[in-house]
Short mmCIF file of C-alpha atoms and ligand atoms in Angstrom, two decimals:
data_model
loop_
_atom_site.label_atom_id
_atom_site.label_comp_id
_atom_site.label_asym_id
_atom_site.label_seq_id
_atom_site.Cartn_x
_atom_site.Cartn_y
_atom_site.Cartn_z
CA UNK P 29 -5.49 0.14 9.82
CA UNK P 30 -7.16 2.09 12.47
CA UNK P 31 -7.11 5.04 14.70
CA UNK P 32 -4.72 4.85 17.61
CA UNK P 33 -3.49 6.62 20.67
CA UNK P 34 -0.76 5.65 23.11
CA UNK P 35 -1.30 5.07 26.79
CA UNK P 36 1.09 3.94 29.44
CA UNK P 37 -0.07 1.42 31.97
CA UNK P 38 1.78 -0.65 34.49
CA UNK P 39 2.26 -4.38 34.42
CA UNK P 40 3.92 -6.41 37.15
CA UNK P 41 7.56 -5.46 37.44
CA UNK P 42 7.73 -3.32 34.32
CA UNK P 43 5.99 -0.70 32.30
CA UNK P 44 3.61 -1.96 29.70
CA UNK P 45 2.44 0.16 26.78
CA UNK P 46 -1.04 -0.47 25.56
CA UNK P 47 -2.26 1.18 22.43
CA UNK P 48 -5.83 2.32 22.58
CA UNK P 49 -7.61 1.90 19.34
CA UNK P 50 -10.87 2.13 17.61
CA UNK P 51 -11.95 1.07 14.11
CA UNK P 52 -10.74 0.52 10.73
CA UNK P 53 -8.89 -1.36 8.06
CA UNK P 54 -7.80 0.34 4.88
CA UNK P 55 -10.48 -1.27 2.76
CA UNK P 56 -13.54 0.26 4.43
CA UNK P 57 -14.52 2.30 7.45
CA UNK P 58 -15.31 5.89 8.10
CA UNK P 59 -13.74 8.66 10.13
CA UNK P 60 -14.10 12.34 10.61
CA UNK P 61 -10.70 13.11 9.14
CA UNK P 62 -10.39 16.69 8.03
CA UNK P 63 -9.86 17.50 4.35
CA UNK P 64 -6.30 18.52 3.64
CA UNK P 65 -6.43 20.06 0.16
CA UNK P 66 -3.22 21.49 -1.15
CA UNK P 67 -3.44 25.20 -1.85
CA UNK P 68 -5.03 25.48 -5.31
CA UNK P 69 -4.18 21.80 -5.71
CA UNK P 70 -0.56 22.32 -6.70
CA UNK P 71 -0.12 18.61 -7.29
CA UNK P 72 -2.93 18.48 -9.84
CA UNK P 73 -1.46 21.50 -11.64
CA UNK P 74 2.00 19.91 -11.56
CA UNK P 75 0.64 16.68 -13.06
CA UNK P 76 -1.48 18.32 -15.75
CA UNK P 77 1.41 20.48 -16.95
CA UNK P 78 3.60 17.38 -17.07
CA UNK P 79 1.00 15.51 -19.14
CA UNK P 80 0.49 18.53 -21.43
CA UNK P 81 4.24 18.60 -22.06
CA UNK P 82 4.95 14.91 -22.61
CA UNK P 83 1.64 13.08 -23.03
CA UNK P 84 -0.04 10.55 -20.70
CA UNK P 85 2.11 9.36 -17.78
CA UNK P 86 2.34 5.81 -16.46
CA UNK P 87 0.44 4.93 -13.29
CA UNK P 88 3.89 4.31 -11.74
CA UNK P 89 5.00 7.87 -12.50
CA UNK P 90 1.68 9.19 -11.21
CA UNK P 91 2.05 7.22 -7.95
CA UNK P 92 5.68 8.27 -7.52
CA UNK P 93 4.87 11.96 -7.98
CA UNK P 94 1.76 11.89 -5.81
CA UNK P 95 3.35 9.96 -2.94
CA UNK P 96 7.00 10.98 -2.86
CA UNK P 97 7.48 14.19 -4.84
CA UNK P 98 10.14 15.89 -2.68
CA UNK P 99 8.14 19.13 -2.32
CA UNK P 100 4.47 18.17 -2.25
CA UNK P 101 4.33 14.35 -2.07
CA UNK P 102 1.71 12.81 0.19
CA UNK P 103 4.27 11.00 2.36
CA UNK P 104 6.59 14.01 2.39
CA UNK P 105 3.85 16.37 3.59
CA UNK P 106 1.73 14.29 5.96
CA UNK P 107 1.65 12.22 9.09
CA UNK P 108 -1.11 10.08 7.62
CA UNK P 109 -1.31 7.40 10.30
CA UNK P 110 -3.73 7.55 13.20
CA UNK P 111 -7.08 9.01 14.20
CA UNK P 112 -6.74 12.21 12.21
CA UNK P 113 -4.99 10.52 9.30
CA UNK P 114 -6.05 8.30 6.44
CA UNK P 115 -5.28 4.76 7.59
CA UNK P 116 -3.90 2.74 10.45
CA UNK P 117 -1.60 -0.26 10.55
CA UNK P 118 -1.05 -3.37 12.68
CA UNK P 119 1.83 -1.93 14.77
CA UNK P 120 -0.46 0.98 15.65
CA UNK P 121 -3.27 -1.39 16.67
CA UNK P 122 -1.52 -3.50 19.29
CA UNK P 123 1.84 -3.63 21.04
CA UNK P 124 1.72 -7.42 20.65
CA UNK P 125 2.37 -7.15 16.91
CA UNK P 126 5.74 -5.42 17.34
CA UNK P 127 6.69 -7.61 20.29
CA UNK P 128 6.21 -10.76 18.23
CA UNK P 129 8.20 -9.29 15.35
CA UNK P 130 10.94 -8.48 17.89
CA UNK P 131 10.99 -12.17 18.87
CA UNK P 132 11.12 -13.07 15.17
CA UNK P 133 14.22 -10.90 14.68
CA UNK P 134 15.90 -12.50 17.69
CA UNK P 135 14.97 -15.97 16.51
CA UNK P 136 16.52 -15.32 13.08
CA UNK P 137 19.65 -13.88 14.66
CA UNK P 138 19.96 -17.02 16.80
CA UNK P 139 19.19 -19.25 13.78
CA UNK P 140 22.03 -17.55 11.90
CA UNK P 141 24.53 -18.47 14.62
CA UNK P 142 24.39 -15.26 16.72
CA UNK P 143 26.66 -12.98 14.66
CA UNK P 144 28.52 -10.41 16.75
CA UNK P 145 27.10 -7.48 14.74
CA UNK P 146 23.37 -7.21 14.19
CA UNK P 147 21.71 -4.50 12.12
CA UNK P 148 17.96 -4.02 12.35
CA UNK P 149 16.87 -2.32 9.11
CA UNK P 150 13.31 -1.10 8.69
CA UNK P 151 11.81 0.29 5.48
CA UNK P 152 9.15 3.00 5.80
CA UNK P 153 8.82 2.98 9.60
CA UNK P 154 5.76 5.28 9.67
CA UNK P 155 5.46 6.60 13.21
CA UNK P 156 8.20 4.34 14.56
CA UNK P 157 5.80 2.21 16.62
CA UNK P 158 6.98 -1.13 15.23
CA UNK P 159 10.67 -0.34 15.82
CA UNK P 160 9.82 0.98 19.28
CA UNK P 161 8.07 -2.25 20.30
CA UNK P 162 10.93 -4.33 18.85
CA UNK P 163 13.58 -2.30 20.67
CA UNK P 164 11.67 -2.73 23.93
CA UNK P 165 11.82 -6.51 23.41
CA UNK P 166 15.57 -6.30 22.63
CA UNK P 167 16.07 -4.31 25.81
CA UNK P 168 14.07 -6.75 27.94
CA UNK P 169 15.90 -9.73 26.40
CA UNK P 170 19.31 -8.03 26.47
CA UNK P 171 20.78 -11.14 28.09
CA UNK P 172 19.73 -13.30 25.14
CA UNK P 173 21.50 -10.91 22.74
CA UNK P 174 24.71 -11.73 24.59
CA UNK P 175 26.57 -8.48 23.97
CA UNK P 176 26.02 -8.39 20.19
CA UNK P 177 26.55 -4.90 18.74
CA UNK P 178 23.01 -4.00 17.69
CA UNK P 179 22.31 -0.94 15.53
CA UNK P 180 19.12 0.38 13.96
CA UNK P 181 18.84 1.67 10.37
CA UNK P 182 15.68 3.29 9.05
CA UNK P 183 15.02 3.79 5.33
CA UNK P 184 12.52 6.65 5.16
CA UNK P 185 11.79 9.07 2.35
CA UNK P 186 9.69 11.49 4.41
CA UNK P 187 11.52 14.15 6.47
CA UNK P 188 8.26 14.79 8.32
CA UNK P 189 7.81 11.14 9.32
CA UNK P 190 11.51 10.78 10.21
CA UNK P 191 10.90 13.52 12.79
CA UNK P 192 7.91 11.62 14.20
CA UNK P 193 10.04 8.44 14.31
CA UNK P 194 12.89 10.28 16.05
CA UNK P 195 10.47 11.63 18.66
CA UNK P 196 9.11 8.12 19.29
CA UNK P 197 12.42 6.26 19.32
CA UNK P 198 14.93 8.73 20.75
CA UNK P 199 12.69 11.08 22.74
CA UNK P 200 13.65 13.73 20.17
CA UNK P 201 17.35 13.38 20.93
CA UNK P 202 18.44 13.09 17.30
CA UNK P 203 20.57 15.30 15.05
CA UNK P 204 19.77 16.22 11.47
CA UNK P 205 22.74 16.20 9.06
CA UNK P 206 24.18 19.57 8.12
CA UNK P 207 23.93 18.89 4.39
CA UNK P 208 20.84 17.57 2.56
CA UNK P 209 23.08 15.38 0.41
CA UNK P 210 24.41 13.25 3.29
CA UNK P 211 23.42 9.58 2.88
CA UNK P 212 22.68 9.50 6.64
CA UNK P 213 20.31 12.43 7.06
CA UNK P 214 19.50 11.97 10.74
CA UNK P 215 21.18 10.15 13.64
CA UNK P 216 20.40 9.51 17.27
CA UNK P 217 20.37 7.02 20.13
CA UNK P 218 17.28 5.04 21.07
CA UNK P 219 15.80 5.42 24.54
CA UNK P 220 17.12 1.88 25.08
CA UNK P 221 20.67 2.97 24.15
CA UNK P 222 21.10 1.75 20.55
CA UNK P 223 22.47 3.88 17.69
CA UNK P 224 19.84 4.80 15.06
CA UNK P 225 20.50 6.22 11.58
CA UNK P 226 18.09 7.41 8.88
CA UNK P 227 18.65 6.97 5.11
CA UNK P 228 16.66 7.64 1.95
CA UNK P 229 17.94 4.52 0.12
CA UNK P 230 18.85 0.96 0.96
CA UNK P 231 22.15 1.44 -0.91
CA UNK P 232 23.31 3.83 1.82
CA UNK P 233 22.71 1.35 4.67
CA UNK P 234 26.04 -0.22 5.75
CA UNK P 235 26.68 -3.82 4.71
CA UNK P 236 26.71 -6.57 7.33
CA UNK P 237 24.43 -9.15 8.92
CA UNK P 238 20.99 -7.55 8.91
CA UNK P 239 17.37 -8.33 9.63
CA UNK P 240 15.29 -6.28 7.19
CA UNK P 241 11.66 -5.46 7.94
CA UNK P 242 9.13 -3.95 5.55
CA UNK P 243 5.64 -3.53 6.96
CA UNK P 244 3.17 -1.83 4.63
CA UNK P 245 6.09 -0.49 2.60
CA UNK P 246 5.95 -2.41 -0.69
CA UNK P 247 2.27 -1.53 -1.22
CA UNK P 248 3.27 2.15 -1.39
CA UNK P 249 5.77 1.63 -4.23
CA UNK P 250 4.71 2.64 -7.76
CA UNK P 251 3.00 0.07 -9.96
CA UNK P 252 2.52 -0.10 -13.71
CA UNK P 253 -0.92 -1.26 -14.88
CA UNK P 254 -1.50 -3.31 -18.03
CA UNK P 255 -4.57 -4.47 -19.92
CA UNK P 256 -4.69 -7.49 -22.21
CA UNK P 257 -6.30 -6.45 -25.56
CA UNK P 258 -6.89 -8.12 -28.91
CA UNK P 259 -3.68 -6.48 -30.10
CA UNK P 260 -1.67 -7.66 -27.10
CA UNK P 261 -0.68 -6.07 -23.80
CA UNK P 262 -1.22 -2.35 -23.51
CA UNK P 263 -0.31 0.01 -20.66
CA UNK P 264 -2.97 1.87 -18.66
CA UNK P 265 -1.85 5.48 -18.23
CA UNK P 266 -3.01 8.72 -16.65
CA UNK P 267 -4.24 11.46 -19.00
CA UNK P 268 -6.18 14.73 -18.79
CA UNK P 269 -9.92 14.24 -19.22
CA UNK P 270 -10.74 16.08 -22.51
CA UNK P 271 -14.30 16.75 -21.30
CA UNK P 272 -13.13 18.24 -17.99
CA UNK P 273 -9.60 19.65 -18.32
CA UNK P 274 -9.25 20.03 -14.52
CA UNK P 275 -9.72 16.28 -14.11
CA UNK P 276 -7.59 13.22 -14.78
CA UNK P 277 -8.67 9.89 -16.27
CA UNK P 278 -7.17 6.46 -16.93
CA UNK P 279 -6.63 5.52 -20.59
CA UNK P 280 -5.36 2.42 -22.38
CA UNK P 281 -2.67 3.69 -24.72
CA UNK P 282 -2.90 2.33 -28.30
CA UNK P 283 0.77 1.44 -28.85
CA UNK P 284 3.00 -0.81 -26.73
CA UNK P 285 5.25 0.96 -24.20
CA UNK P 286 8.68 -0.12 -23.00
CA UNK P 287 7.02 -1.28 -19.77
CA UNK P 288 4.29 -3.29 -21.54
CA UNK P 289 6.90 -5.10 -23.64
CA UNK P 290 9.29 -5.76 -20.72
CA UNK P 291 7.23 -6.40 -17.60
CA UNK P 292 4.63 -9.01 -18.57
CA UNK P 293 5.44 -12.70 -18.21
CA UNK P 294 5.10 -14.79 -21.39
CA UNK P 295 2.73 -17.23 -19.63
CA UNK P 296 0.58 -14.55 -17.97
CA UNK P 297 -3.05 -15.75 -17.71
CA UNK P 298 -4.68 -12.65 -16.24
CA UNK P 299 -6.18 -9.97 -18.50
CA UNK P 300 -5.30 -7.11 -16.18
CA UNK P 301 -1.94 -7.03 -14.39
CA UNK P 302 -0.14 -4.69 -11.99
CA UNK P 303 3.67 -4.84 -11.78
CA UNK P 304 5.89 -3.00 -9.30
CA UNK P 305 9.42 -2.94 -10.82
CA UNK P 306 10.75 -0.71 -8.02
CA UNK P 307 9.69 -3.40 -5.51
CA UNK P 308 11.44 -5.98 -7.71
CA UNK P 309 14.69 -3.99 -7.68
CA UNK P 310 14.61 -3.59 -3.88
CA UNK P 311 13.97 -7.31 -3.45
CA UNK P 312 16.91 -8.15 -5.73
CA UNK P 313 19.20 -5.86 -3.73
CA UNK P 314 17.98 -7.36 -0.49
CA UNK P 315 18.51 -10.87 -1.82
CA UNK P 316 22.11 -10.04 -2.82
CA UNK P 317 22.85 -8.50 0.57
CA UNK P 318 21.33 -11.45 2.45
CA UNK P 319 23.29 -13.94 0.32
CA UNK P 320 26.58 -12.08 0.80
CA UNK P 321 26.30 -10.70 4.36
CA UNK P 322 23.85 -13.10 6.04
CA UNK P 323 20.49 -12.20 7.49
CA UNK P 324 16.84 -12.26 6.54
CA UNK P 325 14.04 -10.03 5.28
CA UNK P 326 10.45 -10.09 6.50
CA UNK P 327 7.90 -8.45 4.22
CA UNK P 328 4.38 -7.99 5.54
CA UNK P 329 1.65 -6.39 3.51
CA UNK P 330 -1.72 -7.03 2.06
CA UNK P 331 -1.04 -9.01 -1.02
CA UNK P 332 -1.63 -12.04 -3.19
CA UNK P 333 0.39 -14.76 -4.89
CA UNK P 334 -0.03 -13.64 -8.51
CA UNK P 335 -3.80 -14.03 -8.66
CA UNK P 336 -5.32 -10.56 -8.23
CA UNK P 337 -5.83 -8.01 -10.97
CA UNK P 338 -7.06 -4.47 -10.26
CA UNK P 339 -6.03 -3.54 -6.70
CA UNK P 340 -4.89 0.08 -7.16
CA UNK P 341 -6.86 2.26 -4.74
CA UNK P 342 -6.81 5.40 -2.63
CA UNK P 343 -7.56 6.00 1.05
CA UNK P 344 -8.51 9.19 2.75
CA UNK P 345 -9.95 9.56 6.23
CA UNK P 346 -10.16 5.75 6.51
CA UNK P 347 -12.43 5.57 3.47
CA UNK P 348 -11.84 4.46 -0.11
CA UNK P 349 -10.95 7.43 -2.29
CA UNK P 350 -10.86 7.86 -6.09
CA UNK P 351 -7.19 7.38 -7.04
CA UNK P 352 -7.29 10.33 -9.43
CA UNK P 353 -9.24 12.82 -7.29
CA UNK P 354 -7.31 15.65 -5.56
CA UNK P 355 -3.96 13.87 -5.97
CA UNK P 356 -1.61 14.32 -3.02
CA UNK P 357 -4.41 14.50 -0.47
CA UNK P 358 -4.94 10.72 -0.15
CA UNK P 359 -2.85 7.57 0.20
CA UNK P 360 -2.37 5.44 -2.92
CA UNK P 361 -1.72 1.74 -2.63
CA UNK P 362 -1.75 -1.57 -4.52
CA UNK P 363 -1.66 -5.13 -3.17
CA UNK P 364 1.79 -6.71 -3.19
CA UNK P 365 2.26 -9.48 -5.76
CA UNK P 366 4.39 -11.97 -3.82
CA UNK P 367 4.82 -14.24 -6.84
CA UNK P 368 6.60 -11.34 -8.56
CA UNK P 369 8.81 -10.67 -5.52
CA UNK P 370 9.71 -14.37 -5.34
CA UNK P 371 10.63 -14.36 -9.03
CA UNK P 372 12.78 -11.25 -8.58
CA UNK P 373 14.59 -12.80 -5.60
CA UNK P 374 15.39 -15.84 -7.77
CA UNK P 375 17.62 -18.55 -6.35
CA UNK P 376 19.88 -16.08 -4.53
CA UNK P 377 17.99 -16.63 -1.27
CA UNK P 378 15.49 -19.09 0.18
CA UNK P 379 11.93 -17.72 0.14
CA UNK P 380 9.06 -18.77 2.40
CA UNK P 381 5.42 -17.67 2.29
CA UNK P 382 3.27 -15.82 1.82
CA UNK P 383 1.38 -17.02 4.90
CA UNK P 384 -1.60 -15.19 6.33
CA UNK P 385 -1.11 -12.75 9.21
CA UNK P 386 -3.37 -14.94 11.33
CA UNK P 387 -1.19 -18.02 10.80
CA UNK P 388 2.04 -16.07 11.21
CA UNK P 389 0.99 -14.46 14.50
CA UNK P 390 -0.47 -17.71 15.86
CA UNK P 391 2.78 -19.51 15.02
CA UNK P 392 4.62 -16.71 16.83
CA UNK P 393 2.53 -17.37 19.97
CA UNK P 394 0.07 -14.47 19.91
CA UNK P 395 -2.49 -16.46 21.95
CA UNK P 396 -0.03 -17.07 24.78
CA UNK P 397 1.18 -13.46 24.71
CA UNK P 398 -2.41 -12.18 24.91
CA UNK P 399 -3.12 -14.46 27.88
CA UNK P 400 0.00 -13.18 29.72
CA UNK P 401 -0.99 -9.55 29.15
CA UNK P 402 -4.58 -10.23 30.24
CA UNK P 403 -3.42 -12.07 33.35
CA UNK P 404 -1.35 -9.03 34.35
CA UNK P 405 -4.02 -6.46 33.59
CA UNK P 406 -6.97 -5.69 35.86
CA UNK P 407 -8.36 -2.63 34.06
CA UNK P 408 -11.49 -3.76 32.17
CA UNK P 409 -11.17 -1.22 29.36
CA UNK P 410 -7.50 -2.09 28.73
CA UNK P 411 -8.43 -5.78 28.71
CA UNK P 412 -11.19 -5.08 26.19
CA UNK P 413 -8.74 -3.15 24.00
CA UNK P 414 -6.19 -5.97 24.09
CA UNK P 415 -8.86 -8.43 23.00
CA UNK P 416 -10.17 -6.10 20.27
CA UNK P 417 -6.63 -5.58 18.98
CA UNK P 418 -6.05 -9.34 18.88
CA UNK P 419 -9.30 -9.78 16.97
CA UNK P 420 -8.45 -7.04 14.46
CA UNK P 421 -5.03 -8.56 13.75
CA UNK P 422 -6.08 -12.21 13.48
CA UNK P 423 -9.74 -12.35 12.46
CA UNK P 424 -9.88 -13.61 8.84
CA UNK P 425 -12.66 -11.08 8.14
CA UNK P 426 -10.47 -8.20 9.35
CA UNK P 427 -6.67 -8.25 8.90
CA UNK P 428 -6.09 -11.98 9.51
CA UNK P 429 -6.26 -13.20 5.89
CA UNK P 430 -5.68 -10.15 3.72
CA UNK P 431 -2.32 -9.44 5.29
CA UNK P 432 0.44 -11.82 4.32
CA UNK P 433 3.98 -12.50 5.51
CA UNK P 434 6.86 -13.45 3.23
CA UNK P 435 10.51 -14.02 4.11
CA UNK P 436 13.84 -14.23 2.29
CA UNK P 437 16.65 -16.07 4.05
CA UNK P 438 20.30 -16.87 3.52
CA UNK P 439 20.34 -20.44 2.16
CA UNK P 440 22.56 -21.61 5.04
CA UNK P 441 19.74 -20.76 7.44
CA UNK P 442 17.69 -23.77 6.34
CA UNK P 443 20.46 -26.30 6.50
CA UNK P 444 22.06 -26.11 9.91
CA UNK P 445 22.77 -23.49 12.57
CA UNK P 446 25.98 -21.63 11.76
CA UNK P 447 28.58 -20.32 14.10
CA UNK P 448 29.07 -16.60 13.67
CA UNK P 449 31.05 -15.71 10.57
CA UNK P 450 31.08 -12.01 11.48
CA UNK P 451 28.73 -11.18 8.63
CA UNK P 452 30.83 -12.97 5.99
CA UNK P 453 29.57 -15.40 3.38
CA UNK P 454 28.73 -18.72 4.98
CA UNK P 455 30.97 -21.72 4.42
CA UNK P 456 29.62 -24.80 2.57
CA UNK P 457 27.37 -26.68 4.93
CA UNK P 458 28.28 -30.23 5.97
CA UNK P 459 25.55 -32.84 5.63
CA UNK P 460 25.70 -33.75 9.32
CA UNK P 461 24.91 -31.41 12.22
CA UNK P 462 21.99 -30.36 14.35
CA UNK P 463 18.71 -29.59 12.61
CA UNK P 464 18.23 -25.90 11.84
CA UNK P 465 15.96 -23.84 14.06
CA UNK P 466 12.49 -23.70 12.48
CA UNK P 467 11.75 -20.37 10.81
CA UNK P 468 9.39 -18.80 13.33
CA UNK P 469 6.03 -17.60 12.05
CA UNK P 470 6.22 -19.89 9.02
CA UNK P 471 6.19 -22.78 11.47
CA UNK P 472 5.80 -22.73 15.23
CA UNK P 473 8.26 -20.67 17.22
CA UNK P 474 11.04 -23.08 18.19
CA UNK P 475 12.78 -21.05 20.90
CA UNK P 476 12.46 -22.36 24.44
N1 SAH U 35 5.51 0.72 8.29
C1 SAH U 35 4.63 1.71 8.88
C2 SAH U 35 4.18 2.80 7.90
C3 SAH U 35 3.55 2.36 6.61
S1 SAH U 35 3.16 3.75 5.54
C4 SAH U 35 3.45 1.01 9.51
O1 SAH U 35 3.16 -0.13 9.16
O2 SAH U 35 2.81 1.62 10.36
C5 SAH U 35 4.52 3.71 4.37
C6 SAH U 35 5.84 4.20 4.91
O3 SAH U 35 6.81 4.07 3.88
C7 SAH U 35 5.90 5.66 5.33
O4 SAH U 35 6.79 5.78 6.42
C8 SAH U 35 6.43 6.34 4.08
O5 SAH U 35 6.97 7.61 4.31
C9 SAH U 35 7.46 5.33 3.63
N2 SAH U 35 7.80 5.35 2.21
C10 SAH U 35 6.96 5.36 1.17
N3 SAH U 35 7.64 5.31 -0.01
C11 SAH U 35 8.94 5.23 0.32
C12 SAH U 35 10.15 5.13 -0.45
N4 SAH U 35 10.13 5.09 -1.77
N5 SAH U 35 11.33 5.06 0.23
C13 SAH U 35 11.36 5.07 1.59
N6 SAH U 35 10.24 5.17 2.36
C14 SAH U 35 9.06 5.25 1.74
#
């Protein structure tokens, strides 16, 4: 995560966009970001009156209110990405990130037998930079797409960010729906000529062969927190601090809750556990869609494979921030538990990963792509920025190891290349046939 600005420079034969960047992953770093307190801290008042009325609230409810409350939620109110924001993400660091993900989408579409309809679905697109870089790749490789009907579908809860995305992707040529209740709340055409629609929920996205992308989306979904005690698992909840009524504190509630009885695995070895049931539900829905309609999902986030314990934290101005202090003014996040997502996906789809961002990007050919860009770029400061961006993304001490990639695929994808079935369920796969295309990123890119 870091601060970013966009600059246009020219490469041989085409326009090349290079993002200028300076500092900062979410876990550390400083910036001069301005305080953005809510007037009289409305969010704190909202939360304390809720707790006074019903008792302590789960961390999941706290996160949901703070981040996505429709009136004063952090994501609803803010453009939090960038130099004046609270954190910065890989697509904002370097154009190469989005370009390689664009190649990944193409590779999976080819591996699935080049269906005639191709939906690109992105969850939580932030400023739209990732989709923008991917659509540029699609435009440049239009020939490879062979006339497939490509459409773009963005699942975004924040009206404010959807406006930023529309500006980035359509040049502000988008229309907002007349009624707030419409499942498609904004529509437009990308600067590269593809239809784009905005939704609040996955359920509203049309069915059909789709490549789903979620970059730094699952970490923003609400988690429940549990503590192992002598009496068994107990939920950690948010309460009013009795010593300072204007402050909140975390408490371990004495009696089991529905969540503490339902969400912990019988063989759980950790003493402190975070579970994100909303993430589990989304993964199950994705798995069903991929199994029935064809396609793949790529989830990229900082995460672990069922090993970490207390990862709930806040970020403000590129610095760690107390999760309970001035709620609504800072980002809240928790590492993604990929072992939980894999369990929720079940046998419906084939899962691969998590693999580290460094390995994924190297398998996707980031070294070659960097060399090509450097060869075509004479400006010393742009060259330095390209190299810095590469280092930030791949260095194990920066984002290279902490960020992980995980994919869910239609089972037929790993057996043999399919001819297009127009988005229908794949036929049983014969034993003979050409070997399937390797799944790029999880092994070396196999396209020539
Ligand atoms: N993917 C972007 C932005 C990450 S920030 C990037 O990597 O740069 C998280 C994004 O998810 C924001 O766009 C936020 O508004 C969106 N978001 C958070 N919770 C959401 C929810 N429940 N449904 C849909 N979008 C959500």
